[in-house]
Structure formats: structure tokens, C-alpha cells
JSON list of C-alpha atoms in Angstrom, two decimals:
[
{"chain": "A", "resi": 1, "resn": "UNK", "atom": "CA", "xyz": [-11.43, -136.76, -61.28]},
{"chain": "A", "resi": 2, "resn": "UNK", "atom": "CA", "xyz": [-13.96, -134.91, -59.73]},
{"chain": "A", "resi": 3, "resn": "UNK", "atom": "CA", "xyz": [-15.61, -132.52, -62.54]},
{"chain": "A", "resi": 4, "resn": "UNK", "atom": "CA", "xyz": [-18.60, -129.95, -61.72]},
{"chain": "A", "resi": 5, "resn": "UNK", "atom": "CA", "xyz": [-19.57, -127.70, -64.72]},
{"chain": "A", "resi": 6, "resn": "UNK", "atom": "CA", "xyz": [-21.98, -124.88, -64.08]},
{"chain": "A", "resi": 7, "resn": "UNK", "atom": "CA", "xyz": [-23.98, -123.41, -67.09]},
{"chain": "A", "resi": 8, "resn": "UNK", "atom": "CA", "xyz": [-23.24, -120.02, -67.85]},
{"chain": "A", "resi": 9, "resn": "UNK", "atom": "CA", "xyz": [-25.11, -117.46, -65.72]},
{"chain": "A", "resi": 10, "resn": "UNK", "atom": "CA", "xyz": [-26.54, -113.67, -66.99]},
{"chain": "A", "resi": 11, "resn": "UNK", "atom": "CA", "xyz": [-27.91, -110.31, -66.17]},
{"chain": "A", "resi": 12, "resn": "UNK", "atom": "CA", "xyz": [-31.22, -110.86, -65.03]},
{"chain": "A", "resi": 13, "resn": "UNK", "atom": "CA", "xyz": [-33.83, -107.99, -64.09]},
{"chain": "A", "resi": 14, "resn": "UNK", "atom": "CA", "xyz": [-35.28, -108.00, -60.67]},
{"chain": "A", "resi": 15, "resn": "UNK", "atom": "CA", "xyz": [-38.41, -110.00, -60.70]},
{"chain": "A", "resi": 16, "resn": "UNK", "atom": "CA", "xyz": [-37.11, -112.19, -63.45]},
{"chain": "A", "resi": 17, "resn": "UNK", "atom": "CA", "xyz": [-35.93, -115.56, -63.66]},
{"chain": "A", "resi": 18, "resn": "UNK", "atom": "CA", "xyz": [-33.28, -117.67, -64.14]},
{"chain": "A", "resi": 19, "resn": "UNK", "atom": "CA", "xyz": [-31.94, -121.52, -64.39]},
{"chain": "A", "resi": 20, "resn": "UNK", "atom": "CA", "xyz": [-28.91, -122.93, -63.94]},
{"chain": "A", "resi": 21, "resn": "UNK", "atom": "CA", "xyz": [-27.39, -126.60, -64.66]},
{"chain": "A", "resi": 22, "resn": "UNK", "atom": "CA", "xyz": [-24.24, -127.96, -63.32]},
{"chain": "A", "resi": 23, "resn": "UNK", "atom": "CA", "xyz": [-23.25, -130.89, -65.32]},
{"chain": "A", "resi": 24, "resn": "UNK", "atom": "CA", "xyz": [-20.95, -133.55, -63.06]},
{"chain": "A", "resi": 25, "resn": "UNK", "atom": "CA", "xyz": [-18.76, -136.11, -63.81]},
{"chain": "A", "resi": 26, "resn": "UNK", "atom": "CA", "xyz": [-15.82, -138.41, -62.57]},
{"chain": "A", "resi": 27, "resn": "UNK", "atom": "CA", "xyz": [-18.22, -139.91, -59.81]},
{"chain": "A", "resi": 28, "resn": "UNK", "atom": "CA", "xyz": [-21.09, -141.49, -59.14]},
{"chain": "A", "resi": 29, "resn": "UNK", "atom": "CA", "xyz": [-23.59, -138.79, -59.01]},
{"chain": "A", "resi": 30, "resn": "UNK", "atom": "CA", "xyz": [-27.02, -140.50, -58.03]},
{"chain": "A", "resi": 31, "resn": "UNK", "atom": "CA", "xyz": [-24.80, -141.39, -54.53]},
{"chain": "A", "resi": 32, "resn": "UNK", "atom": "CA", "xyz": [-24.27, -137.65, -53.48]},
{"chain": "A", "resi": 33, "resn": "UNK", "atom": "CA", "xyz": [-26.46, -135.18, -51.64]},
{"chain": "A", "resi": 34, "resn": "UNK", "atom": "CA", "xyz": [-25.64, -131.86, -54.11]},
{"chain": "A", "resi": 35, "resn": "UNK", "atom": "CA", "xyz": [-25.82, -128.02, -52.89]},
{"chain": "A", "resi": 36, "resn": "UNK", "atom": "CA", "xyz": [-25.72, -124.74, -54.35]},
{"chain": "A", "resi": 37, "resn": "UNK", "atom": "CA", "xyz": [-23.60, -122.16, -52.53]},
{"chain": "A", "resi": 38, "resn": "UNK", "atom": "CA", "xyz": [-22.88, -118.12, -53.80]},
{"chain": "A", "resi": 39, "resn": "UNK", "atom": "CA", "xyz": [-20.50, -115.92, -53.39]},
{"chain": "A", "resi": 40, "resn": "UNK", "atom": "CA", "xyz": [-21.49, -111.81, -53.91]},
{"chain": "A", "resi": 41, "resn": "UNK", "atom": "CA", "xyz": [-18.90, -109.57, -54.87]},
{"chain": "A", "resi": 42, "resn": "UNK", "atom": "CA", "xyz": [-16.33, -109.56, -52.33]},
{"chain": "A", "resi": 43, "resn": "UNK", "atom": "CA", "xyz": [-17.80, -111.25, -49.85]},
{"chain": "A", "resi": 44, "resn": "UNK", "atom": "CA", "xyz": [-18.02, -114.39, -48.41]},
{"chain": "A", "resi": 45, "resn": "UNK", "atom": "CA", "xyz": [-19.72, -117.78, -49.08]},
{"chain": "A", "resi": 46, "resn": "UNK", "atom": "CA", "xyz": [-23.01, -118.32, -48.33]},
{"chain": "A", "resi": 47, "resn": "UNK", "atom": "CA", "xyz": [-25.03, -121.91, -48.57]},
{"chain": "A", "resi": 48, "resn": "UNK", "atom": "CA", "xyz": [-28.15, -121.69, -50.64]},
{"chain": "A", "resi": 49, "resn": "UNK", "atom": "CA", "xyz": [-29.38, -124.94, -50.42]},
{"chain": "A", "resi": 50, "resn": "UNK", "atom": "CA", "xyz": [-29.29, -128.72, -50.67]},
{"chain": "A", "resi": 51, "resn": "UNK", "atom": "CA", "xyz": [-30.93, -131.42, -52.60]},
{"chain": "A", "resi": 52, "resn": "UNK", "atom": "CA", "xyz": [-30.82, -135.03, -51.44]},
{"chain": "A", "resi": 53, "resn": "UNK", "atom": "CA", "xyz": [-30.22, -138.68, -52.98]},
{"chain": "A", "resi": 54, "resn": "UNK", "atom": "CA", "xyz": [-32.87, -141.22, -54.42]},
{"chain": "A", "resi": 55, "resn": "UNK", "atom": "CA", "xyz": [-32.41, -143.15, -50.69]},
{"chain": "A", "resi": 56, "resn": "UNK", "atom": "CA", "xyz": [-33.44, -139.84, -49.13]},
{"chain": "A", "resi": 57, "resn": "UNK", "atom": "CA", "xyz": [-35.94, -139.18, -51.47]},
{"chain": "A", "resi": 58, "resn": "UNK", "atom": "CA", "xyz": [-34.48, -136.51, -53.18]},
{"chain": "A", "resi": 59, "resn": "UNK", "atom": "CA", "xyz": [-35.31, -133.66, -50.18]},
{"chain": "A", "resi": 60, "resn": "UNK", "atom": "CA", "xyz": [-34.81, -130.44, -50.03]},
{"chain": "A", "resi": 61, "resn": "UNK", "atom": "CA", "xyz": [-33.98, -127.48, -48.24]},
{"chain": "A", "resi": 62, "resn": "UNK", "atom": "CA", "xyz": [-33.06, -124.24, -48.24]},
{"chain": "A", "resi": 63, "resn": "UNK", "atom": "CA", "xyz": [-31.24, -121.02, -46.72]},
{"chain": "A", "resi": 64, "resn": "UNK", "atom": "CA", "xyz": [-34.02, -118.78, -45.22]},
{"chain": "A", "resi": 65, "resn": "UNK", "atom": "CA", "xyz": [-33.14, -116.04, -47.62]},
{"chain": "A", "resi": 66, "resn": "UNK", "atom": "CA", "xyz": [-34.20, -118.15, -50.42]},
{"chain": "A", "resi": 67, "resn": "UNK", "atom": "CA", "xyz": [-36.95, -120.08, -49.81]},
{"chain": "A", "resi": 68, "resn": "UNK", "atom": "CA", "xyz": [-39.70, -120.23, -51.33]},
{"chain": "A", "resi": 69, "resn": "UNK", "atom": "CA", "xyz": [-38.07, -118.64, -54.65]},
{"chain": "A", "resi": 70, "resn": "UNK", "atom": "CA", "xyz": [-35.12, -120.76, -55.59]},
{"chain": "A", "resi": 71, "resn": "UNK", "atom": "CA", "xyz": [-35.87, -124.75, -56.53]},
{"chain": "A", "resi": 72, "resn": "UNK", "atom": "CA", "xyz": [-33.34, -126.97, -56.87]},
{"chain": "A", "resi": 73, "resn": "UNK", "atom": "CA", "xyz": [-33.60, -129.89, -58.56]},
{"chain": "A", "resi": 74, "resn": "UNK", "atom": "CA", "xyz": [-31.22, -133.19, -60.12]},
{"chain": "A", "resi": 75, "resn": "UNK", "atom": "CA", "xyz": [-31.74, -135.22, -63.18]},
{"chain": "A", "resi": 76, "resn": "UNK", "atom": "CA", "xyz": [-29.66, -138.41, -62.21]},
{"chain": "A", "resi": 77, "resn": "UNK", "atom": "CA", "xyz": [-29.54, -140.30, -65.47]},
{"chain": "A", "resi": 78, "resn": "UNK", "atom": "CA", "xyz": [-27.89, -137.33, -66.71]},
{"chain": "A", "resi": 79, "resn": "UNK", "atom": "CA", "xyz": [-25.59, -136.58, -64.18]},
{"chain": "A", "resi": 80, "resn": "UNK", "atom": "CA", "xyz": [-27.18, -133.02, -63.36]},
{"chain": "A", "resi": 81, "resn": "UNK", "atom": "CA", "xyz": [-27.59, -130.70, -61.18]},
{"chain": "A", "resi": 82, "resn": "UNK", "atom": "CA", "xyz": [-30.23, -127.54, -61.59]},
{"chain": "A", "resi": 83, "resn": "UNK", "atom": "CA", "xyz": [-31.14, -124.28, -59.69]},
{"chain": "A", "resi": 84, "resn": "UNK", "atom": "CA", "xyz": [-33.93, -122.40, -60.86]},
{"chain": "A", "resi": 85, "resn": "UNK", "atom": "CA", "xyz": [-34.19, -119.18, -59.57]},
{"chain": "A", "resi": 86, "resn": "UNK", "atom": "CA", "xyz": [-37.33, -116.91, -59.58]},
{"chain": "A", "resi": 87, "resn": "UNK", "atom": "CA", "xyz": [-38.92, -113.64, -58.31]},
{"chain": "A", "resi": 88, "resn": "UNK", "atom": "CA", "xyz": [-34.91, -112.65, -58.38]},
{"chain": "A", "resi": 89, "resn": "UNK", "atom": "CA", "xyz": [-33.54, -109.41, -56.08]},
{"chain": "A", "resi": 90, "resn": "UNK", "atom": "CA", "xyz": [-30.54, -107.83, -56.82]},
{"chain": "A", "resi": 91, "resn": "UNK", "atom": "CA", "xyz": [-28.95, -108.92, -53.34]},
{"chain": "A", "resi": 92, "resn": "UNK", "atom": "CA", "xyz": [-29.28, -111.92, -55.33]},
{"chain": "A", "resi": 93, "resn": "UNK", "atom": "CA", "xyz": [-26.11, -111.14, -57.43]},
{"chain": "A", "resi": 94, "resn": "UNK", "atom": "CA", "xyz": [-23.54, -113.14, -56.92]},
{"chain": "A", "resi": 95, "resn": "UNK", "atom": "CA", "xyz": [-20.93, -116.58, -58.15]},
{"chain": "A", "resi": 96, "resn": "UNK", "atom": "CA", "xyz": [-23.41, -119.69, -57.60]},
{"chain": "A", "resi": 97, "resn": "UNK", "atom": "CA", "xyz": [-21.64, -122.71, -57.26]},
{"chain": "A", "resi": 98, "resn": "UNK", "atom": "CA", "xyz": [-22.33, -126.05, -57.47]},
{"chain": "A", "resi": 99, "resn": "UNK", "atom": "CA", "xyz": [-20.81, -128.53, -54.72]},
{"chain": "A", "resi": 100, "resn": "UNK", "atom": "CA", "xyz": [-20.72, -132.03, -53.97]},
{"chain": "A", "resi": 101, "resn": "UNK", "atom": "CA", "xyz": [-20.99, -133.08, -51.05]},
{"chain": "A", "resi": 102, "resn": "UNK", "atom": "CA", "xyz": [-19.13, -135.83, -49.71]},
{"chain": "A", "resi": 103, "resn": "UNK", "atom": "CA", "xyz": [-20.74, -138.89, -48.31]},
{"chain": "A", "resi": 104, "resn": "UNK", "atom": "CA", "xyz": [-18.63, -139.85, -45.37]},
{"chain": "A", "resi": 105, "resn": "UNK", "atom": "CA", "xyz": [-17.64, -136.11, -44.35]},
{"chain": "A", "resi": 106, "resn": "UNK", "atom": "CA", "xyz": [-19.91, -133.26, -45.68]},
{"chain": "A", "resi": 107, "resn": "UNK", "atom": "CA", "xyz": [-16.80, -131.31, -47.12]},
{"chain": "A", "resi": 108, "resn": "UNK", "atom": "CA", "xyz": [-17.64, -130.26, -51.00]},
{"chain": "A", "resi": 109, "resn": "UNK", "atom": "CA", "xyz": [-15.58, -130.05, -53.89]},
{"chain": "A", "resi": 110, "resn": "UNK", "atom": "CA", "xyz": [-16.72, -127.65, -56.06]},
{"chain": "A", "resi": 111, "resn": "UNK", "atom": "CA", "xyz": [-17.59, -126.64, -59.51]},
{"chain": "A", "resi": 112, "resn": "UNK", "atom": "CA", "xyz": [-15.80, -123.25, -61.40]},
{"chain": "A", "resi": 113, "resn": "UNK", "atom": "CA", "xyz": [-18.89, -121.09, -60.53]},
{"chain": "A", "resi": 114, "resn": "UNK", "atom": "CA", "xyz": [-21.38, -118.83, -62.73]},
{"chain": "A", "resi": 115, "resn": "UNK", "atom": "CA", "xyz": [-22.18, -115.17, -62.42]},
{"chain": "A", "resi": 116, "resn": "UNK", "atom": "CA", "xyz": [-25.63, -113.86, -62.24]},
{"chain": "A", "resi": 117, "resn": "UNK", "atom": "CA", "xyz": [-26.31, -110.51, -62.07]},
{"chain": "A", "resi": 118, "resn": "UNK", "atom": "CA", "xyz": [-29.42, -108.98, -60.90]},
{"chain": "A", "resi": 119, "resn": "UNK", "atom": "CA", "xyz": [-29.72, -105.62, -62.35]},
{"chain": "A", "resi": 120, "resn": "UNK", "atom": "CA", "xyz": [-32.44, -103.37, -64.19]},
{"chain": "B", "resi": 1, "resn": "UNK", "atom": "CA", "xyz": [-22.91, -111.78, -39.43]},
{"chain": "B", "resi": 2, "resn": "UNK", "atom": "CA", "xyz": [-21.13, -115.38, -40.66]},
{"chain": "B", "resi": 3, "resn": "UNK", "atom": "CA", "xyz": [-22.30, -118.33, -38.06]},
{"chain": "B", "resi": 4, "resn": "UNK", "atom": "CA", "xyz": [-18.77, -119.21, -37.88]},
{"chain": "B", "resi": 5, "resn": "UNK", "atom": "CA", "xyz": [-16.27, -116.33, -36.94]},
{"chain": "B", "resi": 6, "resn": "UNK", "atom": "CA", "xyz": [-12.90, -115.61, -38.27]},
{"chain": "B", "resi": 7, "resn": "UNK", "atom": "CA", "xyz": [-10.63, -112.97, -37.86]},
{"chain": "B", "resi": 8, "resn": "UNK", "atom": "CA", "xyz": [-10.42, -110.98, -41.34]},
{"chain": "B", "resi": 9, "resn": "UNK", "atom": "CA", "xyz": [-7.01, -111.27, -42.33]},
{"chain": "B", "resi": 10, "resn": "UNK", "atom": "CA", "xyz": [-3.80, -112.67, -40.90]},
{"chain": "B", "resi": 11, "resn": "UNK", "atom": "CA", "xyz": [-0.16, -112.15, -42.35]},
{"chain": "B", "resi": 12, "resn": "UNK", "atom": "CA", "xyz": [3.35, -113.74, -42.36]},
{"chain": "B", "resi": 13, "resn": "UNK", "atom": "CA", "xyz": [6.73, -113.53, -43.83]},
{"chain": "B", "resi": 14, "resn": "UNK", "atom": "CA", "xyz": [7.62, -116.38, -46.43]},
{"chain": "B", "resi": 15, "resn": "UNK", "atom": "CA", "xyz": [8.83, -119.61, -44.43]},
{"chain": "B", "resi": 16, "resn": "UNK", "atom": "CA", "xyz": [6.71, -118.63, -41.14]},
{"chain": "B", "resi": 17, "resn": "UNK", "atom": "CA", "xyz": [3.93, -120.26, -39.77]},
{"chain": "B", "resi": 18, "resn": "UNK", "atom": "CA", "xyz": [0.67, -118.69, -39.40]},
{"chain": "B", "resi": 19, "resn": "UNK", "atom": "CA", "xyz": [-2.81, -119.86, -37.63]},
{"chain": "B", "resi": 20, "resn": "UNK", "atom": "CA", "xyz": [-6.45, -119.10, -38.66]},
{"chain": "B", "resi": 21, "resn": "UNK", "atom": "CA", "xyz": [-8.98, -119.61, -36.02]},
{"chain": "B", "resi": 22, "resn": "UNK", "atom": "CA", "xyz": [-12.76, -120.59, -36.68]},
{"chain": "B", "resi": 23, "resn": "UNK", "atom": "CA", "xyz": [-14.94, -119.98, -33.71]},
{"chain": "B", "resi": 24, "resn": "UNK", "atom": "CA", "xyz": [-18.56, -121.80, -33.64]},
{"chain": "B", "resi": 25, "resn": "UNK", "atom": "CA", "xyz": [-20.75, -122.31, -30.74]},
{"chain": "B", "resi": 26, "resn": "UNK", "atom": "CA", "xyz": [-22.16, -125.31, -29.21]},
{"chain": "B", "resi": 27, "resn": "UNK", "atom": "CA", "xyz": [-24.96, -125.92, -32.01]},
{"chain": "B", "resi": 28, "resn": "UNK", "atom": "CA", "xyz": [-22.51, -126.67, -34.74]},
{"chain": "B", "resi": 29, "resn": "UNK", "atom": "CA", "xyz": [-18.68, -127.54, -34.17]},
{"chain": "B", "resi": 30, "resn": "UNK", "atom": "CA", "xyz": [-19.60, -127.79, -30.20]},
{"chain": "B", "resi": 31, "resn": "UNK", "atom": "CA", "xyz": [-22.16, -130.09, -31.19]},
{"chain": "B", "resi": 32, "resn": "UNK", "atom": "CA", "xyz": [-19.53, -132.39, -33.02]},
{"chain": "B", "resi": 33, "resn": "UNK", "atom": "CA", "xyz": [-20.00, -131.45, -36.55]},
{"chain": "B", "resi": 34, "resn": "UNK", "atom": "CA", "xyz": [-17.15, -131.50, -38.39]},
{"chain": "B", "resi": 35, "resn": "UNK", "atom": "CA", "xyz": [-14.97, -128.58, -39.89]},
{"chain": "B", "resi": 36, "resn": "UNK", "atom": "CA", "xyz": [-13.68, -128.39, -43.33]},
{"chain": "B", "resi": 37, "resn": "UNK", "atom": "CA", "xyz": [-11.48, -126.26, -44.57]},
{"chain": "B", "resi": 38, "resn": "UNK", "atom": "CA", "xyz": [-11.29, -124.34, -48.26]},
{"chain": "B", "resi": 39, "resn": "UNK", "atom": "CA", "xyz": [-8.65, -122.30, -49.87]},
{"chain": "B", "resi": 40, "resn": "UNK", "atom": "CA", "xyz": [-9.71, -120.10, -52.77]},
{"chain": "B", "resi": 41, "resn": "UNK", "atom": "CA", "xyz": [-6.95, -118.45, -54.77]},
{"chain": "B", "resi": 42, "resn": "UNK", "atom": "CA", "xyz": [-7.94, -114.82, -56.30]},
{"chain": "B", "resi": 43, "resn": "UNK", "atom": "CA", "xyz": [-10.55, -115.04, -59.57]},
{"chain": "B", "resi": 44, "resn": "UNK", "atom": "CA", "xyz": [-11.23, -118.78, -58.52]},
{"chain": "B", "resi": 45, "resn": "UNK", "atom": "CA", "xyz": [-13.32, -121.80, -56.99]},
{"chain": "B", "resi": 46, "resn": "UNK", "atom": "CA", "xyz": [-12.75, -122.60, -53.31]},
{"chain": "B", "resi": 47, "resn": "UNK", "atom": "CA", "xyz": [-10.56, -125.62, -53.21]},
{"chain": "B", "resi": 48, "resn": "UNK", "atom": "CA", "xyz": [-10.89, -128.63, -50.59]},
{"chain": "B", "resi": 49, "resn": "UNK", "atom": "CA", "xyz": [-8.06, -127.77, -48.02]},
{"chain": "B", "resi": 50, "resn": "UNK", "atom": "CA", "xyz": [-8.96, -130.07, -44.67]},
{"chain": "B", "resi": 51, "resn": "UNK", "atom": "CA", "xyz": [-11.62, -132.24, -44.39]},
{"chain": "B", "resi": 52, "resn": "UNK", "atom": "CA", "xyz": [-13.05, -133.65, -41.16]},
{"chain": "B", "resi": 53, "resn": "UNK", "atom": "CA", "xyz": [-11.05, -131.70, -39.19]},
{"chain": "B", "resi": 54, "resn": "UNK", "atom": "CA", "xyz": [-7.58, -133.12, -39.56]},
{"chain": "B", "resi": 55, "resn": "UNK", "atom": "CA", "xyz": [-7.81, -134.51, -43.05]},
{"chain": "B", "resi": 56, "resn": "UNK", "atom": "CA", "xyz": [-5.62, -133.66, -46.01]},
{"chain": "B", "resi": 57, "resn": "UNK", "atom": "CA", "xyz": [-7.06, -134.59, -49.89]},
{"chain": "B", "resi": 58, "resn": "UNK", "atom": "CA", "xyz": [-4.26, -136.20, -51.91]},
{"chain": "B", "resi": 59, "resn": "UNK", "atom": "CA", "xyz": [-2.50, -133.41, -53.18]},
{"chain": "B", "resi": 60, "resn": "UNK", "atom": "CA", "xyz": [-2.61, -130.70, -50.43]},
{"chain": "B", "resi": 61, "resn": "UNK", "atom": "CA", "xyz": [0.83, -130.40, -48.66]},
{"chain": "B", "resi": 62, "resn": "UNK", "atom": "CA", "xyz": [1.60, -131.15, -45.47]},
{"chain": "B", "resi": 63, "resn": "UNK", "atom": "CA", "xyz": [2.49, -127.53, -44.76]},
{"chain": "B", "resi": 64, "resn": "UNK", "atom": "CA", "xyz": [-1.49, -127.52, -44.23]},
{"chain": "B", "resi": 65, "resn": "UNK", "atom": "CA", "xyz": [-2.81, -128.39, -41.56]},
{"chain": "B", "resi": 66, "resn": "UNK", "atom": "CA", "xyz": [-6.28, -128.71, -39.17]},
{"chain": "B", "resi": 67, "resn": "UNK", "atom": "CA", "xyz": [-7.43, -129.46, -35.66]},
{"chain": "B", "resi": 68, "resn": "UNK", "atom": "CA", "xyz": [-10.26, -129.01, -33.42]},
{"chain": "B", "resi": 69, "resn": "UNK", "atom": "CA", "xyz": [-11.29, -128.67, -29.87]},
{"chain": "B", "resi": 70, "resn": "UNK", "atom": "CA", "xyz": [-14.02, -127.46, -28.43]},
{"chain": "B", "resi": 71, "resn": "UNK", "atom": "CA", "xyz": [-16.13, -125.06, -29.95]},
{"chain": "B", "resi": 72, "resn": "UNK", "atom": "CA", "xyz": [-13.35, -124.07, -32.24]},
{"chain": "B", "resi": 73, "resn": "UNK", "atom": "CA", "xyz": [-10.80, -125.11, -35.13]},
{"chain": "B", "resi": 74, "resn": "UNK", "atom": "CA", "xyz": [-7.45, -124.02, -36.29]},
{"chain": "B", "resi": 75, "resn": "UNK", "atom": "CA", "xyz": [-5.71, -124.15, -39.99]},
{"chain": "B", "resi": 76, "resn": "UNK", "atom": "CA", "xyz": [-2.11, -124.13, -39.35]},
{"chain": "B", "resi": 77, "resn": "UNK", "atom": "CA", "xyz": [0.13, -123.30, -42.82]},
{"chain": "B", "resi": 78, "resn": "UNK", "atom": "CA", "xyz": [4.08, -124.10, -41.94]},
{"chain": "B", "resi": 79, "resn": "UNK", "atom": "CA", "xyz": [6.74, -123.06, -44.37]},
{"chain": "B", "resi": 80, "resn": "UNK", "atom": "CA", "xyz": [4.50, -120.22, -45.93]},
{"chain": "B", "resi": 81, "resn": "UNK", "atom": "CA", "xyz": [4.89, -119.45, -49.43]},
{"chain": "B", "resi": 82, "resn": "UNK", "atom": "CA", "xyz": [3.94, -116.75, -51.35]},
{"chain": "B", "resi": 83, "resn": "UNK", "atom": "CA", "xyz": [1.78, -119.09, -53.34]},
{"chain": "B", "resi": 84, "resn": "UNK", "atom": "CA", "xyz": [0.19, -119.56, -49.99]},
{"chain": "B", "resi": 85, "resn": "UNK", "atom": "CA", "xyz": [-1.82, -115.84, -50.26]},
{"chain": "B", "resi": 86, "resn": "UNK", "atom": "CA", "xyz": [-5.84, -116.02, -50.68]},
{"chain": "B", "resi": 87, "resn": "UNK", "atom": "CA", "xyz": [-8.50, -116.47, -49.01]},
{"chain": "B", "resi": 88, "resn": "UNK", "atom": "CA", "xyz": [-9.49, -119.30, -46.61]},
{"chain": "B", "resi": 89, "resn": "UNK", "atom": "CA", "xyz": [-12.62, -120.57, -45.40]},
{"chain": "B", "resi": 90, "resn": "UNK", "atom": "CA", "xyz": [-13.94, -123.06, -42.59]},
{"chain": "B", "resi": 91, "resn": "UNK", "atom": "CA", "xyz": [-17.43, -124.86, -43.18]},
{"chain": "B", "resi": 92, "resn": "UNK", "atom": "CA", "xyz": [-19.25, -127.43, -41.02]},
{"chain": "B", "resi": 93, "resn": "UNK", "atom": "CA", "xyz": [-23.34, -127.81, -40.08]},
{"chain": "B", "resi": 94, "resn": "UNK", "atom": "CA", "xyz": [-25.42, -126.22, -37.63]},
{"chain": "B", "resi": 95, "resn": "UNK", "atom": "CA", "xyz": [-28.39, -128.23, -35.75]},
{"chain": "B", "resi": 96, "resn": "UNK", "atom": "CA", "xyz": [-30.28, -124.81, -35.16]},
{"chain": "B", "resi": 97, "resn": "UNK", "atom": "CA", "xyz": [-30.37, -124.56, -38.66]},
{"chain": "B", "resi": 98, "resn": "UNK", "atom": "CA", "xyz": [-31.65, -127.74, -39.68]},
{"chain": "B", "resi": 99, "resn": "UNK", "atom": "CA", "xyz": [-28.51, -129.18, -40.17]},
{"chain": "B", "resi": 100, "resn": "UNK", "atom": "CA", "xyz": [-27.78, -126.45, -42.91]},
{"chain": "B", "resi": 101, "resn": "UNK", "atom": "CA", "xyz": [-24.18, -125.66, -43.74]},
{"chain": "B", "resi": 102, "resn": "UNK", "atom": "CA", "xyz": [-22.41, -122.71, -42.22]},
{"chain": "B", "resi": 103, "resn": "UNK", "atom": "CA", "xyz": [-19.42, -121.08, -43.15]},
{"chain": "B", "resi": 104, "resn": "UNK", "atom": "CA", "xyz": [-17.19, -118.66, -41.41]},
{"chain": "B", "resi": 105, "resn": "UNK", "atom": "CA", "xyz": [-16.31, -115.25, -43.23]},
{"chain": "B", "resi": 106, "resn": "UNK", "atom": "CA", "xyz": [-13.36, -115.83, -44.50]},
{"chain": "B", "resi": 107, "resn": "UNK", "atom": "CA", "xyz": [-9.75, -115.10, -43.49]},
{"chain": "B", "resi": 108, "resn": "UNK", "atom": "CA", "xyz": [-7.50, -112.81, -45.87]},
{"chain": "B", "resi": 109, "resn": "UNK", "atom": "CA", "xyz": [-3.80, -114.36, -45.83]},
{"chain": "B", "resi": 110, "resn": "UNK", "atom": "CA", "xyz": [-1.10, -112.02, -46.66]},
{"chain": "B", "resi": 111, "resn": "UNK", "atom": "CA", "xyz": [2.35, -113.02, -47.31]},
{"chain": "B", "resi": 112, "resn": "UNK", "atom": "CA", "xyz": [4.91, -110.30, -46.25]}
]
């Protein structure tokens, strides 16, 4: 079974920064492409960005709104997944999930989500 | 303003069927991309609904169901149950973007 275990998230003042981990399991995780996607309160869910396998040489990119601030990252020989998050705003706020993506079809299962909160 | 458009909320009475439309343009389900579908219950993770347009995951009833045409896709739900109320989203890719994932807003299902 599919398992996707984000690290727990904070309150984090503008400016500051923040890392998170998503820990994966029941699949071979050095096969997937990985992405982060958040969720602010009551809204809807927006893609933050996308890291790559070892055959694509682990590439990156990024929503538009992010770049340039957010990294992610992927240990493989751990089975994990990071985001680390810098020069944060307080639009920033939101659920961040962690999502595999899957290899024949793009769809994602996803992990339970962490909260970070932006806030001074 | 969600690259994929939804309406905001549907409704329907237990045992109806309802339809939620996801409307894209021709540089992402026009230009063949496939749509996925995701249920997410209230205080929870999005959950896999459809995949690749028509696709159920083992699990998912057959009450659920997806199609595409066009520059659009559909989520049909038969036999609605109040179990059925939350929130459900439609994903695919967009080739303006890179090939970045796009999501519509979200529908609101209510059941009556």
C-alpha cells in the first residue's frame, strides 16, 4: 500500500524558513517523479512543484509563484521526499502535500498533508 | 482563476445521479492530456477517484465514473449517497505551462 508521510509543518514568520520531509513507502520510490501541491484555507489545490527520477536526472520545476524560493529535493536511498521553503509570505499558508505521481498516467496519490502557517 | 473550470457546487437527492463538468482549453485536456479525478472528504487528503480519464483504482465504486471529449471531462456519481458529499477535483497538465499540473477549482457536492 501506497504510504506518503509528511513531517509536521509550523507557524513560521514571514521571511523565515521552513523544511519539510515526506517519508514514502509501499513502492518503489527512486521510479516516481514526486510533487508538492497546497491547499490554503478553503480553497482549492494548487501545484507547487515537481522533482524528477535518477533517469531524468532528478529535474526540477516549479509553479511561478514559487520559484526561486521553494527547493525541492529527494533522498532516494531513504525513500524521501523534501521541500524547503524560504523567504516565506503569508499567502504562503496553507496544507502542503506530498504526491506521487504515477508513471503510466500522471494521477497522484497523496500523502495526509502538513500545515504551515505564515504569520508574525 | 483555476486553469481548469468547474462549476462551484452541484447537488442531488440520495439515489440520483449528478454530473461535474471540467472545462480546459486546447493547451491541456484539448491537447490530449489526460484528466484525473480526486475526491476529498471534509478535514482530509484528496483521494484518487478516476484516473486517465475513464479509469477506476481498485476500490472506488462503480457508481463513479469519468469521460472525456474535447476540451472537456465529466465525473458522473450514480446511486448518490450521502457518503458521496465533499469536494471533487479534476487535474491533468498544461503545455503552456511547461507541462505543469493544473487543477480545476473544485466542485462542492451536496446531498439533499
Amino acid at each position: 500500500e501506497v504510504q506518503l508521510v509528511e513531517s509536521e509543518g509550523g507557524l513560521v514568520q514571514p521571511g523565515g524558513s521552513l523544511r519539510l520531509s515526506c517519508a514514502a513507502s509501499g513502492f518503489t520510490f527512486s521510479d516516481h517523479y514526486m510533487d508538492w501541491v497546497r491547499q490554503a484555507p478553503g480553497e482549492g489545490l494548487e501545484w507547487v512543484g515537481r522533482i524528477r527520477d535518477k533517469a531524468n536526472s532528478y529535474t526540477t520545476q516549479y509553479a511561478a509563484s514559487v520559484k526561486g524560493r521553494f527547493t525541492i529535493s529527494r533522498d532516494d536511498s531513504k525513500n524521501s521526499l523534501f521541500l524547503q521553503m524560504n523567504s516565506l509570505k503569508t499567502e504562503d499558508t496553507a496544507v502542503y502535500y506530498c504526491a506521487r505521481v504515477g508513471r503510466n498516467s500522471g494521477s497522484y496519490r497523496w500523502g495526509q498533508g502538513t500545515l504551515v502557517t505564515v504569520s508574525s | 482563476q483555476s486553469v481548469l473550470t468547474q462549476p462551484p457546487s452541484v447537488s442531488g437527492a440520495p439515489g440520483q445521479r449528478v454530473t461535474i463538468s471540467c472545462t480546459g482549453s486546447s493547451s491541456n485536456i484539448g491537447a490530449g492530456y489526460d484528466v484525473h479525478w480526486y475526491q476529498q472528504l471534509p478535514g482530509t487528503a484528496p483521494k484518487l477517484l478516476i484516473y486517465a480519464n475513464t479509469n477506476r483504482p481498485s476500490g472506488v465504486p462503480d457508481r463513479f465514473s469519468g469521460s472525456k471529449s474535447g476540451t472537456s471531462a465529466s465525473l458522473a456519481i450514480t446511486g448518490l449517497q450521502a457518503e458521496d458529499e465533499a469536494d471533487y477535483y479534476c487535474q491533468s497538465y498544461d503545455s503552456s505551462l511547461s507541462g505543469s499540473a493544473v487543477f480545476g477549482g473544485g466542485t462542492k457536492l451536496t446531498v439533499l
